[in-house]
Coordinates of C-alpha atoms in Angstrom, one line a residue:
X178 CA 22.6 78.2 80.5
X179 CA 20.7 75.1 81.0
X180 CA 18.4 75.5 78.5
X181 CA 21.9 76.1 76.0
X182 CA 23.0 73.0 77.2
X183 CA 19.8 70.9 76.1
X184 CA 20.2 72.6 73.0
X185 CA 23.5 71.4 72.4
X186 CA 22.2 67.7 73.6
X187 CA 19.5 67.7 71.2
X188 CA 22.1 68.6 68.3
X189 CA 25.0 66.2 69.3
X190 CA 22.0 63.5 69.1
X191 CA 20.7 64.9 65.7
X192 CA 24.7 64.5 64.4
X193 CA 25.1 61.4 66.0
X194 CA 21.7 60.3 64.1
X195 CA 22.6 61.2 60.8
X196 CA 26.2 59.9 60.6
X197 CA 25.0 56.3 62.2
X198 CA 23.7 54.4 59.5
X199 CA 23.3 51.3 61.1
X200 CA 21.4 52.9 64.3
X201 CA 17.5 54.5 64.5
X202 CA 17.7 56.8 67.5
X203 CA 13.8 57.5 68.9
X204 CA 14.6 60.9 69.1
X205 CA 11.1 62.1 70.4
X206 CA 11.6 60.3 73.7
X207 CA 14.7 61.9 74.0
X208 CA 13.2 65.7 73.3
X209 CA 10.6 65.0 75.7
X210 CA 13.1 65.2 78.4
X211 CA 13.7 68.9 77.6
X212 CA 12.4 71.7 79.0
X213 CA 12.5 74.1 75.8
X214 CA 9.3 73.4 74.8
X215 CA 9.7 75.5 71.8
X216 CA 12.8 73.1 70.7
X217 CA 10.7 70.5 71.7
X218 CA 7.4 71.5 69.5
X219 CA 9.8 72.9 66.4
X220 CA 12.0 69.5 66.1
X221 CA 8.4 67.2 66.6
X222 CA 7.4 69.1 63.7
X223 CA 10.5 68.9 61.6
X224 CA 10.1 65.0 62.2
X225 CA 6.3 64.6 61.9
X226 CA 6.2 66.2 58.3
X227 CA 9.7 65.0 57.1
X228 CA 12.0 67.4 57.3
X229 CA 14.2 65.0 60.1
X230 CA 13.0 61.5 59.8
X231 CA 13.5 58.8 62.5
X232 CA 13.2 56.1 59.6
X233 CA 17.0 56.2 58.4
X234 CA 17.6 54.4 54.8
X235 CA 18.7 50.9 54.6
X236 CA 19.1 48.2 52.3
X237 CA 17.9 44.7 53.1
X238 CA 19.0 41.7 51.6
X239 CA 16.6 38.6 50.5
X240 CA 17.0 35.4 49.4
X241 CA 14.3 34.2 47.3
X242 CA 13.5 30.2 46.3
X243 CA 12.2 30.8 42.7
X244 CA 13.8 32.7 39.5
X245 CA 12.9 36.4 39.3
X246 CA 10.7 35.2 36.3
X247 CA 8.6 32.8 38.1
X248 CA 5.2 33.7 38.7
X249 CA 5.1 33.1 42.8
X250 CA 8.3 35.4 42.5
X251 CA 7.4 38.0 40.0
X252 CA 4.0 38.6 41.4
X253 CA 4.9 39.0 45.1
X254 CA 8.0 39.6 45.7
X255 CA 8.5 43.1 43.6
X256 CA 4.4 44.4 45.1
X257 CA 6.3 43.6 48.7
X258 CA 9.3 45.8 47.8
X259 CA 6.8 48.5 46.7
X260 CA 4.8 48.5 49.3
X261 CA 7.6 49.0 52.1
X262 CA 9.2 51.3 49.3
X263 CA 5.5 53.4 49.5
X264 CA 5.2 53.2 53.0
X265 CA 8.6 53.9 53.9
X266 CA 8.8 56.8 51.6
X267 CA 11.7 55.4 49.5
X268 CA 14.3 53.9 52.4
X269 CA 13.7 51.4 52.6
X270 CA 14.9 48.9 49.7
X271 CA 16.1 45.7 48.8
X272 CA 18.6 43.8 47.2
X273 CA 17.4 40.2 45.8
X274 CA 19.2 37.0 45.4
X275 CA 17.9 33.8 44.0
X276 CA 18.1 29.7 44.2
X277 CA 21.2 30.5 41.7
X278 CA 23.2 31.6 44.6
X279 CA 21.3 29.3 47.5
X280 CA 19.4 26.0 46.5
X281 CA 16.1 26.6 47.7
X282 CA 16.2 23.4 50.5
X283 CA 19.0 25.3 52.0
X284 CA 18.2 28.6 52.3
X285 CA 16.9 28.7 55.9
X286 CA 19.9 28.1 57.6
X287 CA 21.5 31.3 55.9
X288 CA 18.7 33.5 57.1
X289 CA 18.3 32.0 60.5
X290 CA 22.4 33.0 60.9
X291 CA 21.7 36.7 59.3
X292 CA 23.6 36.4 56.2
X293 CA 20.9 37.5 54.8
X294 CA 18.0 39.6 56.5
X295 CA 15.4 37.9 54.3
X296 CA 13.9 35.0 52.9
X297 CA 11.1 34.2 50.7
X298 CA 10.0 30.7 49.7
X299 CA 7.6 27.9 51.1
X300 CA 7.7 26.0 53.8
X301 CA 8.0 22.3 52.1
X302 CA 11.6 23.6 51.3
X303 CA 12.5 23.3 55.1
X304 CA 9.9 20.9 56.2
X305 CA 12.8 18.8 57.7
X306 CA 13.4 22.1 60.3
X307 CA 10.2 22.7 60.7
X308 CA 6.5 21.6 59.7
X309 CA 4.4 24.2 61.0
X310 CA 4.8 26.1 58.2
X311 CA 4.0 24.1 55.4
X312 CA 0.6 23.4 57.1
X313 CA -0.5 26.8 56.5
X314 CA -1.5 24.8 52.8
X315 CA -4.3 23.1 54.7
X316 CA -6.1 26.2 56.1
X317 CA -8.8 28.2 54.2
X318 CA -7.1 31.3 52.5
X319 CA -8.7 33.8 54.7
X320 CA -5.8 36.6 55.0
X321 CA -8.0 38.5 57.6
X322 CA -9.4 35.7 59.5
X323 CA -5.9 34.0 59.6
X324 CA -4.8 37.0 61.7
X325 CA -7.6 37.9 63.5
X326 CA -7.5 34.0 64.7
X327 CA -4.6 33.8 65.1
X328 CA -3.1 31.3 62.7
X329 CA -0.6 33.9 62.4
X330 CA 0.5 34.4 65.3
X331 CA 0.8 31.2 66.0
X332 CA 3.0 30.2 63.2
X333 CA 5.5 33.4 63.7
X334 CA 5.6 32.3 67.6
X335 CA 7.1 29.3 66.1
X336 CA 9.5 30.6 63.4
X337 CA 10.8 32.6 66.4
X338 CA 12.3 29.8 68.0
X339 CA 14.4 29.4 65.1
X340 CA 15.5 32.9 65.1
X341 CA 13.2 33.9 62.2
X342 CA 10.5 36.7 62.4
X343 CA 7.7 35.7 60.4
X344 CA 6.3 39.1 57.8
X345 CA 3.7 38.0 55.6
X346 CA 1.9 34.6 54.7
X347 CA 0.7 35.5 51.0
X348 CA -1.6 33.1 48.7
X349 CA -1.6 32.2 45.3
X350 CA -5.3 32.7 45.0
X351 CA -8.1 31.2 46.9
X352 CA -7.8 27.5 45.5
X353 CA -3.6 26.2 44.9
X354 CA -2.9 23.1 43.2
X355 CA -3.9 20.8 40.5
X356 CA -1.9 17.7 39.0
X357 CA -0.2 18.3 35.5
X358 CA 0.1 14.7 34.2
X359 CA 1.5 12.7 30.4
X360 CA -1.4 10.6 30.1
X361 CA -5.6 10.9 30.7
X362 CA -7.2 9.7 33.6
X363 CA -8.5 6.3 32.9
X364 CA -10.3 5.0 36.2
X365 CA -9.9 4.9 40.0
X366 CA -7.9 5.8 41.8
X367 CA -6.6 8.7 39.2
X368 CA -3.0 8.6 39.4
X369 CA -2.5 4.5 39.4
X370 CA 0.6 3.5 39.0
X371 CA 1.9 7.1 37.9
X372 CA 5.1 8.3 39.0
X373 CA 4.1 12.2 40.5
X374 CA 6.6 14.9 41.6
X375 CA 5.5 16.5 44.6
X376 CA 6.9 17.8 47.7
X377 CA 6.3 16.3 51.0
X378 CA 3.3 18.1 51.0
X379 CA 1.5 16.1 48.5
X380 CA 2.7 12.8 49.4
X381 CA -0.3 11.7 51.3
X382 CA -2.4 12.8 48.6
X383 CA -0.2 11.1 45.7
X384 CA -0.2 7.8 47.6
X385 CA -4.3 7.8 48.7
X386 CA -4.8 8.5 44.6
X387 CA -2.6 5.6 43.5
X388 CA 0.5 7.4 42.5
X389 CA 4.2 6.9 43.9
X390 CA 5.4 10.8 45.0
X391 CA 9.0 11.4 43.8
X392 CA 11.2 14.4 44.9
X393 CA 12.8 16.3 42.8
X394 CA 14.3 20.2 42.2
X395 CA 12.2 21.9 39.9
X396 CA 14.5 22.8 37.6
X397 CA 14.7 18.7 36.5
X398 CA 11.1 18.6 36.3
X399 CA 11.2 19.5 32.3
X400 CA 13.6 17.0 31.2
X401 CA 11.8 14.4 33.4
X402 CA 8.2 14.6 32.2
X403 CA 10.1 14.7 28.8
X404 CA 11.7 11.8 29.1
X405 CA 9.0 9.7 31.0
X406 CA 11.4 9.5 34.0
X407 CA 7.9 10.6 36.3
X408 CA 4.2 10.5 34.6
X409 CA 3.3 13.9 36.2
X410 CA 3.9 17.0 38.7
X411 CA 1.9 18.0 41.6
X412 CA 2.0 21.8 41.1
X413 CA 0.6 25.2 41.6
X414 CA -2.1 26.7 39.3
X415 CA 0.7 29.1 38.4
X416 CA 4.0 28.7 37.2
X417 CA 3.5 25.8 34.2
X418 CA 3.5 28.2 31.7
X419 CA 6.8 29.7 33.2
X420 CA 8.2 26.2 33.2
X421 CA 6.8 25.3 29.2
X422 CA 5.3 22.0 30.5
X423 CA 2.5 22.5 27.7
X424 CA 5.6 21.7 25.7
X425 CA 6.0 18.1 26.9
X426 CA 2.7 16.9 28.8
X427 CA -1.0 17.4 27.2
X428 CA -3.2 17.1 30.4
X429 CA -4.0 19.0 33.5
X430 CA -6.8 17.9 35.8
X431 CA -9.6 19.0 37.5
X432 CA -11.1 20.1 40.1
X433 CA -8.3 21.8 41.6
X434 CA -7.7 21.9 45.3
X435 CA -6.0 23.0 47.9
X436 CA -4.3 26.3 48.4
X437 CA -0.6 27.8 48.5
X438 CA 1.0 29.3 51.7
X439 CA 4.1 30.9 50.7
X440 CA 6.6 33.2 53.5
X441 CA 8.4 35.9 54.0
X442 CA 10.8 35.6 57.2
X443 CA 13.4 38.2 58.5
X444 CA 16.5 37.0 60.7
X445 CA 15.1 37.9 64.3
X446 CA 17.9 39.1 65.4
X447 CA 17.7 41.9 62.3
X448 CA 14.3 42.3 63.4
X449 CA 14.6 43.1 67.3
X450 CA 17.3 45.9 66.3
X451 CA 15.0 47.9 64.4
X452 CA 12.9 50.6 65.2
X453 CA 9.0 50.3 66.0
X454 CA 8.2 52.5 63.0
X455 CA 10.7 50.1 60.7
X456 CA 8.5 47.0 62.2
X457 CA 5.6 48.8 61.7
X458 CA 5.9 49.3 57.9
X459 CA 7.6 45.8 57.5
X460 CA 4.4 44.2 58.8
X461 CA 1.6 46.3 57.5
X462 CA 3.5 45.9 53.9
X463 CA 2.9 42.0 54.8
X464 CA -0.8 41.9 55.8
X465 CA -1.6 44.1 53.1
X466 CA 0.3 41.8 50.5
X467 CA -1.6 38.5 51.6
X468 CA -4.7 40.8 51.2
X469 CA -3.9 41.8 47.5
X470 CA -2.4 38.4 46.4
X471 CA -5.4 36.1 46.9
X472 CA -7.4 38.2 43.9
X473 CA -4.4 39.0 41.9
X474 CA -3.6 35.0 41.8
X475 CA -7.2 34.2 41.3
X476 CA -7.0 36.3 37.7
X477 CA -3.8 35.0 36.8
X478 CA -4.8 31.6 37.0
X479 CA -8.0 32.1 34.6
X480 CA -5.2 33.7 32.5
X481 CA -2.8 30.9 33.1
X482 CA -5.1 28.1 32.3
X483 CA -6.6 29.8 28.9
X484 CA -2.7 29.9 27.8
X485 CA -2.2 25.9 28.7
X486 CA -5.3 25.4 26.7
X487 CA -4.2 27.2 23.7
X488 CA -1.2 25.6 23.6
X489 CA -2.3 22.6 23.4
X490 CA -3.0 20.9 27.1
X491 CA -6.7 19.3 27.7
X492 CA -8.1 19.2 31.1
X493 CA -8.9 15.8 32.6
X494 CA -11.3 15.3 35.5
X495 CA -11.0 12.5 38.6
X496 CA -14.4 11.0 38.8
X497 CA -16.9 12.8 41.1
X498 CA -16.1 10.4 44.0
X499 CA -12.5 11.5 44.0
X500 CA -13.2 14.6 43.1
X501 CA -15.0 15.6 46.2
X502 CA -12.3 13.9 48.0
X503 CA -9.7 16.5 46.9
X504 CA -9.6 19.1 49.0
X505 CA -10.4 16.7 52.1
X506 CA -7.3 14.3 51.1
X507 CA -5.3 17.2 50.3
X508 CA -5.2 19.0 53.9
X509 CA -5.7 15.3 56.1
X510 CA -2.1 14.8 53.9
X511 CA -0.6 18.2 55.0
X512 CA -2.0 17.8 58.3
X513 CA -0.3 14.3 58.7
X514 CA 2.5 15.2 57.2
X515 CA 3.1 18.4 59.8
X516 CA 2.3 16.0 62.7
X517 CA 4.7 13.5 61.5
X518 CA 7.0 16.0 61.3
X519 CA 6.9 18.2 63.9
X520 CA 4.3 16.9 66.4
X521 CA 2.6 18.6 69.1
X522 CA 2.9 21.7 67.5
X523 CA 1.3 20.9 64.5
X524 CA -1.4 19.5 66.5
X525 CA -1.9 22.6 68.6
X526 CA -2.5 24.5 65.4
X527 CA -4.5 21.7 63.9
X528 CA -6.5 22.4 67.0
X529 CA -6.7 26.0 66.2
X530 CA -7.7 25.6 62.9
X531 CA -10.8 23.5 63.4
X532 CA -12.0 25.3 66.2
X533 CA -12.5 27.8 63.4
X534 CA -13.5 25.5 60.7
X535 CA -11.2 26.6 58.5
X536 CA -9.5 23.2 57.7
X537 CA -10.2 19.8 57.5

């Protein structure tokens, strides 16, 4: 009778499983209380090759900050979805949303709240939240030394105060940014006088080079380097062909610098209610994403930059003082930026980072 009993247990629980869609029951814990060890070895079975499967299907949503046909979309954000499609063995799926529906500077605060479970973008967007991430831009792109050091960690720690699990930190290949400018260089400093969009992450950088940095959404960027309203764009070494710049500007420079830390968060709360296996498969998705992303970047770009040359655009060069300045002016900006911004905590992992040498 007692063994019947556990029997009926265990099949209440596998009812109550399957008719909850918004619960993952660890049901192995639970069989290990039995004593029917043949129950118990059949069901472990049933769930270790797939038969019953503690992973139950669910649909996430995600915000993302760029169109779905813009490179530092297209190129991550559908290899994420197939990679927790692969390693969740199909349930696991999402449902995308873009800056059409949320501006990109104010998609945080819908995340952080759980209206939607995801967000991917970059941290300049919400610099005025938080700093820390944006300074990811200054560190060496490393994916496997940025989490065995613990840059990672670090950076999720503080995401996690503001109810946000960080998932993956991918690159845009192992160098980010160059300046996409009207006119040619001409002398020192570079960017005299020019009026350069750029987040707040180039600001430092615009201003040490000679330029003034204006903000703007990218969407205006077009129909202001058209118009002369700004004499260039800080941007990544993707995306310009997206944009059609080569239609309006003729010059790109050289050398490029930098590098590009973009994010994907999950609401925390989301996160904590999930099942170790679910967390699993969310995070070995992410580290294996930064992994692929820094070569797949570094081919596009050597694709992107034979299209922009095609099409008319010429590269210009800063001289060689400035130009071994770049990547030195480029992360002392991001770093000052961060510290402006969010203090101490930029300057722990500003700590962090040089104690590796693996930022300026």
């Amino acid at each position: 009778m007692k063994n019947l009993n556990q029997e009926i247990l265990i099949l209440d629980l596998f009812q109550t499983f399957y008719k909850n869609n918004n619960t993952e029951v660890n049901i192995m814990n639970i069989l290990k209380k039995t004593s029917n060890k043949i129950l118990f070895l059949s069901v472990a079975s049933l769930i270790q090759f797939g038969t019953i499967s503690t992973l139950h299907a669910k649909e996430f949503s995600m915000l993302s900050s760029y169109a779905p046909n813009f490179a530092w979309h297209s190129e991550i954000v559908p290899d994420f979805i197939d990679l927790v499609k692969e390693k969740s063995d199909g349930k696991i799926t999402f449902n995308i949303k873009g800056p059409d529906v949320v501006p990109a500077f104010e998609q945080l605060q819908p995340v952080q709240i759980g209206v939607f479970d995801f967000l991917f973008t970059h941290p300049a967007y919400h610099s005025g939240t938080t700093a820390v991430g944006l300074t990811l831009d200054a560190i060496d792109v490393d994916p496997i030394k940025r989490r065995e050091k613990g840059i990672i960690d670090y950076i999720d720690n503080q995401y996690q105060k503001l109810g946000l699990k960080l998932i993956a930190a991918p690159s845009t290949g192992t160098k980010g940014f160059r300046f996409y400018l009207r006119d040619k260089i001409t002398g020192e400093p570079g960017l005299e006088g020019r009026r350069i969009r750029g987040t707040v992450s180039y600001h430092s950088m615009i201003k040490n080079l000679g330029g003034s940095p204006v903000n703007m959404p990218v969407s205006e960027i077009y129909t202001a380097l058209q118009r002369g309203v700004i004499d260039g764009a800080a941007w990544g070494l993707t995306g310009a062909s997206d944009l059609q710049w080569h239609e309006v500007i003729d010059y790109m420079t050289a050398p490029v610098f930098g590098q590009v830390g973009l994010m994907i968060f999950m609401n925390l709360d989301r996160w904590n209610e999930l099942s170790k296996d679910t967390q699993n498969i969310l995070i070995e998705a992410g580290k294996q994403l930064e992994i692929d992303s820094v070569q797949h970047f570094d081919e596009l770009q050597v694709k992107e930059e034979a299209f922009l040359l095609k099409n008319g655009m010429s590269i210009e060069s800063f001289s060689d003082k400035e130009a071994s300045e770049l990547d030195r002016l480029w992360a002392q900006g991001v770093w000052e930026v961060g510290e402006e911004l969010s203090g101490d905590s930029v300057r722990e992992l500003r700590k962090k980072a040089l104690s590796e040498s693996m930022t300026y």
